Short mmCIF file of C-alpha atoms and ligand atoms in Angstrom, two decimals:
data_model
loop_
_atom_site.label_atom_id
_atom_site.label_comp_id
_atom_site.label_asym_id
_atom_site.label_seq_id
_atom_site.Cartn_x
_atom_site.Cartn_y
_atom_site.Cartn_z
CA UNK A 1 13.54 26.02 -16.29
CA UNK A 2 13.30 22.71 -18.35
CA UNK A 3 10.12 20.74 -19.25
CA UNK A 4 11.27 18.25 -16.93
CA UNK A 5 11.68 20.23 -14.09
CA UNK A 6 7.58 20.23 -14.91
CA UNK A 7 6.83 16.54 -15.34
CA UNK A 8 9.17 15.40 -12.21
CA UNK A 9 7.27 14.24 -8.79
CA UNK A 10 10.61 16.54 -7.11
CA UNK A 11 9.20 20.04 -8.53
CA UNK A 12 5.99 19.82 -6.56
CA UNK A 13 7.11 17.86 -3.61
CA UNK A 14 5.33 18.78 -0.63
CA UNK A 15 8.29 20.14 1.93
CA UNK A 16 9.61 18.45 5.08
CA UNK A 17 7.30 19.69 7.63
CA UNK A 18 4.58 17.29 6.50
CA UNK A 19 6.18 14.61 7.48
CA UNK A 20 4.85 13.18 10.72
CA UNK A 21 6.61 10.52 12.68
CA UNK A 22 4.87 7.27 14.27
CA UNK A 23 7.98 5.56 16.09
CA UNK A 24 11.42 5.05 14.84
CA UNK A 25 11.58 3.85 11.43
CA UNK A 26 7.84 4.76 10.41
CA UNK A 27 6.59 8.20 8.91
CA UNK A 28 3.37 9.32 7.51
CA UNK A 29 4.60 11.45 4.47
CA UNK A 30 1.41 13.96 3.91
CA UNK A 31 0.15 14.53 0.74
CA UNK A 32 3.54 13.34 -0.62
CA UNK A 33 1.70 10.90 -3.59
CA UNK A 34 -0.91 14.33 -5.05
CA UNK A 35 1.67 15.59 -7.14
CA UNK A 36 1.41 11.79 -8.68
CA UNK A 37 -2.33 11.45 -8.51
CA UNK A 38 -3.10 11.25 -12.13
CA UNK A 39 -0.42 9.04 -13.23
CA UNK A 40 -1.31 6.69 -9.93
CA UNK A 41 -5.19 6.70 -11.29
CA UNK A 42 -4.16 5.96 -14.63
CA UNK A 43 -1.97 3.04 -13.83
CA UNK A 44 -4.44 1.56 -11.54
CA UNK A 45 -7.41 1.79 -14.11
CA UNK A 46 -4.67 -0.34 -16.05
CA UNK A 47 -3.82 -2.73 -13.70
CA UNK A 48 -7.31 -3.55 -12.36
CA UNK A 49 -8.67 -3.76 -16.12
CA UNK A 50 -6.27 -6.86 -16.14
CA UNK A 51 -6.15 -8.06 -13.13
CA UNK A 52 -9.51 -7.58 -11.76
CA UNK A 53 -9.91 -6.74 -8.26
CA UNK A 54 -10.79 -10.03 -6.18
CA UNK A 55 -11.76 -11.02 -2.73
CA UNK A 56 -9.65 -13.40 -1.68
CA UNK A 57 -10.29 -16.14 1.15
CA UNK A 58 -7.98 -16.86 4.32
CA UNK A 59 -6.25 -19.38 5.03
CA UNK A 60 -8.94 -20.13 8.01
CA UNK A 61 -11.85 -20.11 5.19
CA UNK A 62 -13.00 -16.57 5.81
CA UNK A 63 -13.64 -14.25 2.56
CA UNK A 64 -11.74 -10.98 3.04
CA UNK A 65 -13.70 -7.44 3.27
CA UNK A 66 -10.86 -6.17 1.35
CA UNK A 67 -10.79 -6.45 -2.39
CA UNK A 68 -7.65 -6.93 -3.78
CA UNK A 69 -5.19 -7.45 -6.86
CA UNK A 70 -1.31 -6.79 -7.65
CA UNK A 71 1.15 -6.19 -10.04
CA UNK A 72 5.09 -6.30 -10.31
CA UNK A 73 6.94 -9.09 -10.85
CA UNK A 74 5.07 -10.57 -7.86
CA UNK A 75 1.70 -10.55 -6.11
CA UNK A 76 0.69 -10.96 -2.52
CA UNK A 77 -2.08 -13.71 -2.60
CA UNK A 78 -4.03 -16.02 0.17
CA UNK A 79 -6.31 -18.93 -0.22
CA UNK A 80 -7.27 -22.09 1.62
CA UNK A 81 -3.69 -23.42 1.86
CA UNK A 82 -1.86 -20.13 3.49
CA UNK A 83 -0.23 -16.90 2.19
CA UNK A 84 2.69 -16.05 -0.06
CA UNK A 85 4.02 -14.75 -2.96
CA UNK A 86 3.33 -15.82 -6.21
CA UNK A 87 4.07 -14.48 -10.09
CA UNK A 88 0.71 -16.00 -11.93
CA UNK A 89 -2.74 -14.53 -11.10
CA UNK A 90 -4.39 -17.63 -9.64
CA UNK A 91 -7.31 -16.43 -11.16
CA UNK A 92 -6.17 -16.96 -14.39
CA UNK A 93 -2.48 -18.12 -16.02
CA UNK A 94 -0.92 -15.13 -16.39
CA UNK A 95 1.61 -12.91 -14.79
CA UNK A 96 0.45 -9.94 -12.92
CA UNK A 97 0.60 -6.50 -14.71
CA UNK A 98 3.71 -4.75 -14.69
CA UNK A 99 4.28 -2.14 -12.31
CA UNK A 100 4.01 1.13 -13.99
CA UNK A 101 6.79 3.34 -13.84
CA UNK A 102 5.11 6.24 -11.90
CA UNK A 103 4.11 3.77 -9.05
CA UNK A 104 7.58 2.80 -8.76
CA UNK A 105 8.88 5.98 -8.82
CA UNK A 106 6.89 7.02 -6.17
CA UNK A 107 7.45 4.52 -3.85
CA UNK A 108 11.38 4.79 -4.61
CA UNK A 109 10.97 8.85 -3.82
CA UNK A 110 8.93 7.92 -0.46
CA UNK A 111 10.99 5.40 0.76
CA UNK A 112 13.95 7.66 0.34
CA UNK A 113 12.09 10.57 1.89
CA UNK A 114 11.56 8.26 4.97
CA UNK A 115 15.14 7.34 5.47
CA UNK A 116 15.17 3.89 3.14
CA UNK A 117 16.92 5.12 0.14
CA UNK A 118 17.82 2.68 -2.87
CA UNK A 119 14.30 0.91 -2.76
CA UNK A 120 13.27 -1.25 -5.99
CA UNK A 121 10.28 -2.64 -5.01
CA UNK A 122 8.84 -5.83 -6.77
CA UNK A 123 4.94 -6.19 -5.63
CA UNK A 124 2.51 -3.97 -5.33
CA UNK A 125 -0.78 -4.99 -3.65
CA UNK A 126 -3.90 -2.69 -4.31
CA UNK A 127 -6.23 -2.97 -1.93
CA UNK A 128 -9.88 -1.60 -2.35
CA UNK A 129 -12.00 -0.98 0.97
CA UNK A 130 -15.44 -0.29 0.46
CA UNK A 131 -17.64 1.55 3.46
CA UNK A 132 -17.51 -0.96 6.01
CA UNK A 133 -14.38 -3.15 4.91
CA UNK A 134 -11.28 -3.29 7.41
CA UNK A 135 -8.02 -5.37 8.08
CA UNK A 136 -7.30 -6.97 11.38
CA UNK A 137 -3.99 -6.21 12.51
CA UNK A 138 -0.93 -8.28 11.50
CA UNK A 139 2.46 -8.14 10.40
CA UNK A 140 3.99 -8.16 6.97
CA UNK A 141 5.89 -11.32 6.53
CA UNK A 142 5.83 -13.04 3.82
CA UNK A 143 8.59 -11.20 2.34
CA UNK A 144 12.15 -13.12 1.54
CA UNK A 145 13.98 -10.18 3.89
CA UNK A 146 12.79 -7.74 5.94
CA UNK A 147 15.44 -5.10 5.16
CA UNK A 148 13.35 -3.50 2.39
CA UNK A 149 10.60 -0.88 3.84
CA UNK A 150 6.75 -1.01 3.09
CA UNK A 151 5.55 2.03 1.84
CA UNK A 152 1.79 2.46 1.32
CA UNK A 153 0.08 4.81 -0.65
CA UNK A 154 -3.61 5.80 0.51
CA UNK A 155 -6.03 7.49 -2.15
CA UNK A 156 -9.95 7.86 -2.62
CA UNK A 157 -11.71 7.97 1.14
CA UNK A 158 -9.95 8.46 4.03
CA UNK A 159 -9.11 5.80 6.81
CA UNK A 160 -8.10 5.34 10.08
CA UNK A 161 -4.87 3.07 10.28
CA UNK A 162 -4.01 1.61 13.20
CA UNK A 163 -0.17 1.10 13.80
CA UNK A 164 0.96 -1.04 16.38
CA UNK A 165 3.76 -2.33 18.34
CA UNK A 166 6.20 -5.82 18.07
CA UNK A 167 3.34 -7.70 19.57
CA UNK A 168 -0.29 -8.19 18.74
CA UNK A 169 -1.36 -7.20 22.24
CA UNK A 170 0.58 -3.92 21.41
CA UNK A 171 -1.95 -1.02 22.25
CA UNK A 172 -2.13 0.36 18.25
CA UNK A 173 -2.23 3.84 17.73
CA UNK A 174 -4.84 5.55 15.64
CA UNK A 175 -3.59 7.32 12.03
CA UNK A 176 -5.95 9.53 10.07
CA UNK A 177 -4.76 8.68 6.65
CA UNK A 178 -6.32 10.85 3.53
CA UNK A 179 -6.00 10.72 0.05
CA UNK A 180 -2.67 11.53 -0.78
CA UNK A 181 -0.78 10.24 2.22
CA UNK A 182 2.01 7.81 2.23
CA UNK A 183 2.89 5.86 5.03
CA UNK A 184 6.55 4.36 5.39
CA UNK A 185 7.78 1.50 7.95
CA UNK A 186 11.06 -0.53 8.07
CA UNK A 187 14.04 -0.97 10.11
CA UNK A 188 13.18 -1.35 13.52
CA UNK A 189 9.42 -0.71 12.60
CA UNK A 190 9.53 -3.50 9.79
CA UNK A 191 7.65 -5.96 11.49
CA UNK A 192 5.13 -3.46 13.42
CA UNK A 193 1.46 -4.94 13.56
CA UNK A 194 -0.90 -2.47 11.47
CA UNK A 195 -4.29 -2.57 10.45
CA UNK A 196 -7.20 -0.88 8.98
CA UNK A 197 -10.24 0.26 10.80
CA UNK A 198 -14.22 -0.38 8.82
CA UNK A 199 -14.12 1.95 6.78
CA UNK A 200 -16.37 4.99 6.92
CA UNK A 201 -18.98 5.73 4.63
CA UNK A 202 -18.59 8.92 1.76
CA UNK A 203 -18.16 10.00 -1.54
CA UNK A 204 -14.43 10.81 -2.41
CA UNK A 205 -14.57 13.51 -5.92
CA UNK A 206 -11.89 10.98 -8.00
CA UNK A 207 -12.41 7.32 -6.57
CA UNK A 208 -16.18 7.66 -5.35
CA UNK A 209 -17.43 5.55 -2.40
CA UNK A 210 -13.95 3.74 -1.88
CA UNK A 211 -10.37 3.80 -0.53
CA UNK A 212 -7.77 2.64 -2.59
CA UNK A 213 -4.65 1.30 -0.90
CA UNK A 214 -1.38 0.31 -2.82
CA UNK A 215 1.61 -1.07 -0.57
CA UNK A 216 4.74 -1.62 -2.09
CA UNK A 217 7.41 -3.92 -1.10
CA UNK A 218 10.41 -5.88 -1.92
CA UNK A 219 9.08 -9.30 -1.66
CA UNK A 220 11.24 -11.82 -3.85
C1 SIN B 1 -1.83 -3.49 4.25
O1 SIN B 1 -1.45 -3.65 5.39
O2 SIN B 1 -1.59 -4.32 3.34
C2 SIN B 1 -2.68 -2.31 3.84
C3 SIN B 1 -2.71 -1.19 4.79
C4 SIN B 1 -3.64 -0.10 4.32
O3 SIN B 1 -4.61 -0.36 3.60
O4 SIN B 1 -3.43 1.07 4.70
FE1 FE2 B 2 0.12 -5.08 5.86
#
């Protein structure tokens, strides 16, 4: 056995059978990011201590419940004038943390797990709910292509994501997600409408009275 064998995300892989499939082209991986736990709390302790976590306003002039920042060579951001992609924090002048090398390497292992091999993502959004905090439903598309997956990685308190069809009025289906699941969408399920229920109140032993969200996608 080498050390390696030790420090790679592949030697404690949770096996096959926890993967649980919404429709085709979207799976909810279980557990697959606890292996990576540490290294995913110590990169985000990074990344928020430079790129504080925000609540950002919609483009129809309504704060967001969600708090949110990024890194990668882009970040997902919204304000009066719409959504997109940009690679400055607004909130300051400078680029958005790097991804660290565990999140990517996570997100790579999930998305090939899911059926999406050879993804390189280049944004990752953290979202932060606190008890109460939920996101409508909508679809991911601000992205240049849509040929890249999303993967999103859920820690801290669980949530109840709702994952819907091609169309808003698309009954949505309710997913338990806890700490340590990883959902994955693309293909035909790319442009799905998904949200996040209010979140529930607790006390999670690592993150404390929050869920922690990071989605990962190809953007640029
Ligand atoms: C998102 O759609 O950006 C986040 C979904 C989630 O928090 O699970
Ligand atoms: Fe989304």
């Amino acid at each position: 056995m080498t050390p390696d064998l030790f420090d790679s995300i592949d030697a404690a892989r949770p096996d096959e059978a926890l993967a649980e499939q919404l429709a085709d082209g979207a799976v909810v991986l279980r557990g697959f990011a606890l292996p990576a736990q540490a290294a995913l709390l110590d990169g985000l302790r990074q990344v928020v201590a430079q790129a504080p976590l925000r609540h950002m306003v919609t483009p129809g002039g309504f704060t967001m419940s969600v708090a949110m920042t990024n890194c990668g060579a882009l970040g997902w951001v919204s304000n009066r004038r719409g959504y997109r992609y940009a690679p400055l924090d607004p909130d300051g002048t400078l680029p958005w943390p790097a991804m660290p090398r565990d999140f990517e390497r996570l997100a790579a292992e999930a998305a090939s797990r899911a059926g999406f091999p050879g993804f390189v993502p280049d944004a990752c959004l953290v979202n932060r709910y606190e008890p109460g905090a939920r996101l409508a439903l909508h679809q991911d598309r601000n992205e240049r292509d849509f040929d890249a997956p999303i993967v999103s990685v859920s820690l801290g308190l669980p949530a109840v994501f709702l994952f819907g069809g091609q169309s808003r009025a698309d009954k949505a289906m309710r997913v338990p997600l806890v700490h340590g699941d990883v959902a994955v969408w693309g293909g035909p399920a790319r442009l799905r409408y998904h949200g996040v229920m209010p979140l529930k109140d607790g006390e999670h032993p690592l993150l404390g009275r929050c869920r922690i969200n990071l989605t990962f996608r190809k953007a640029g």
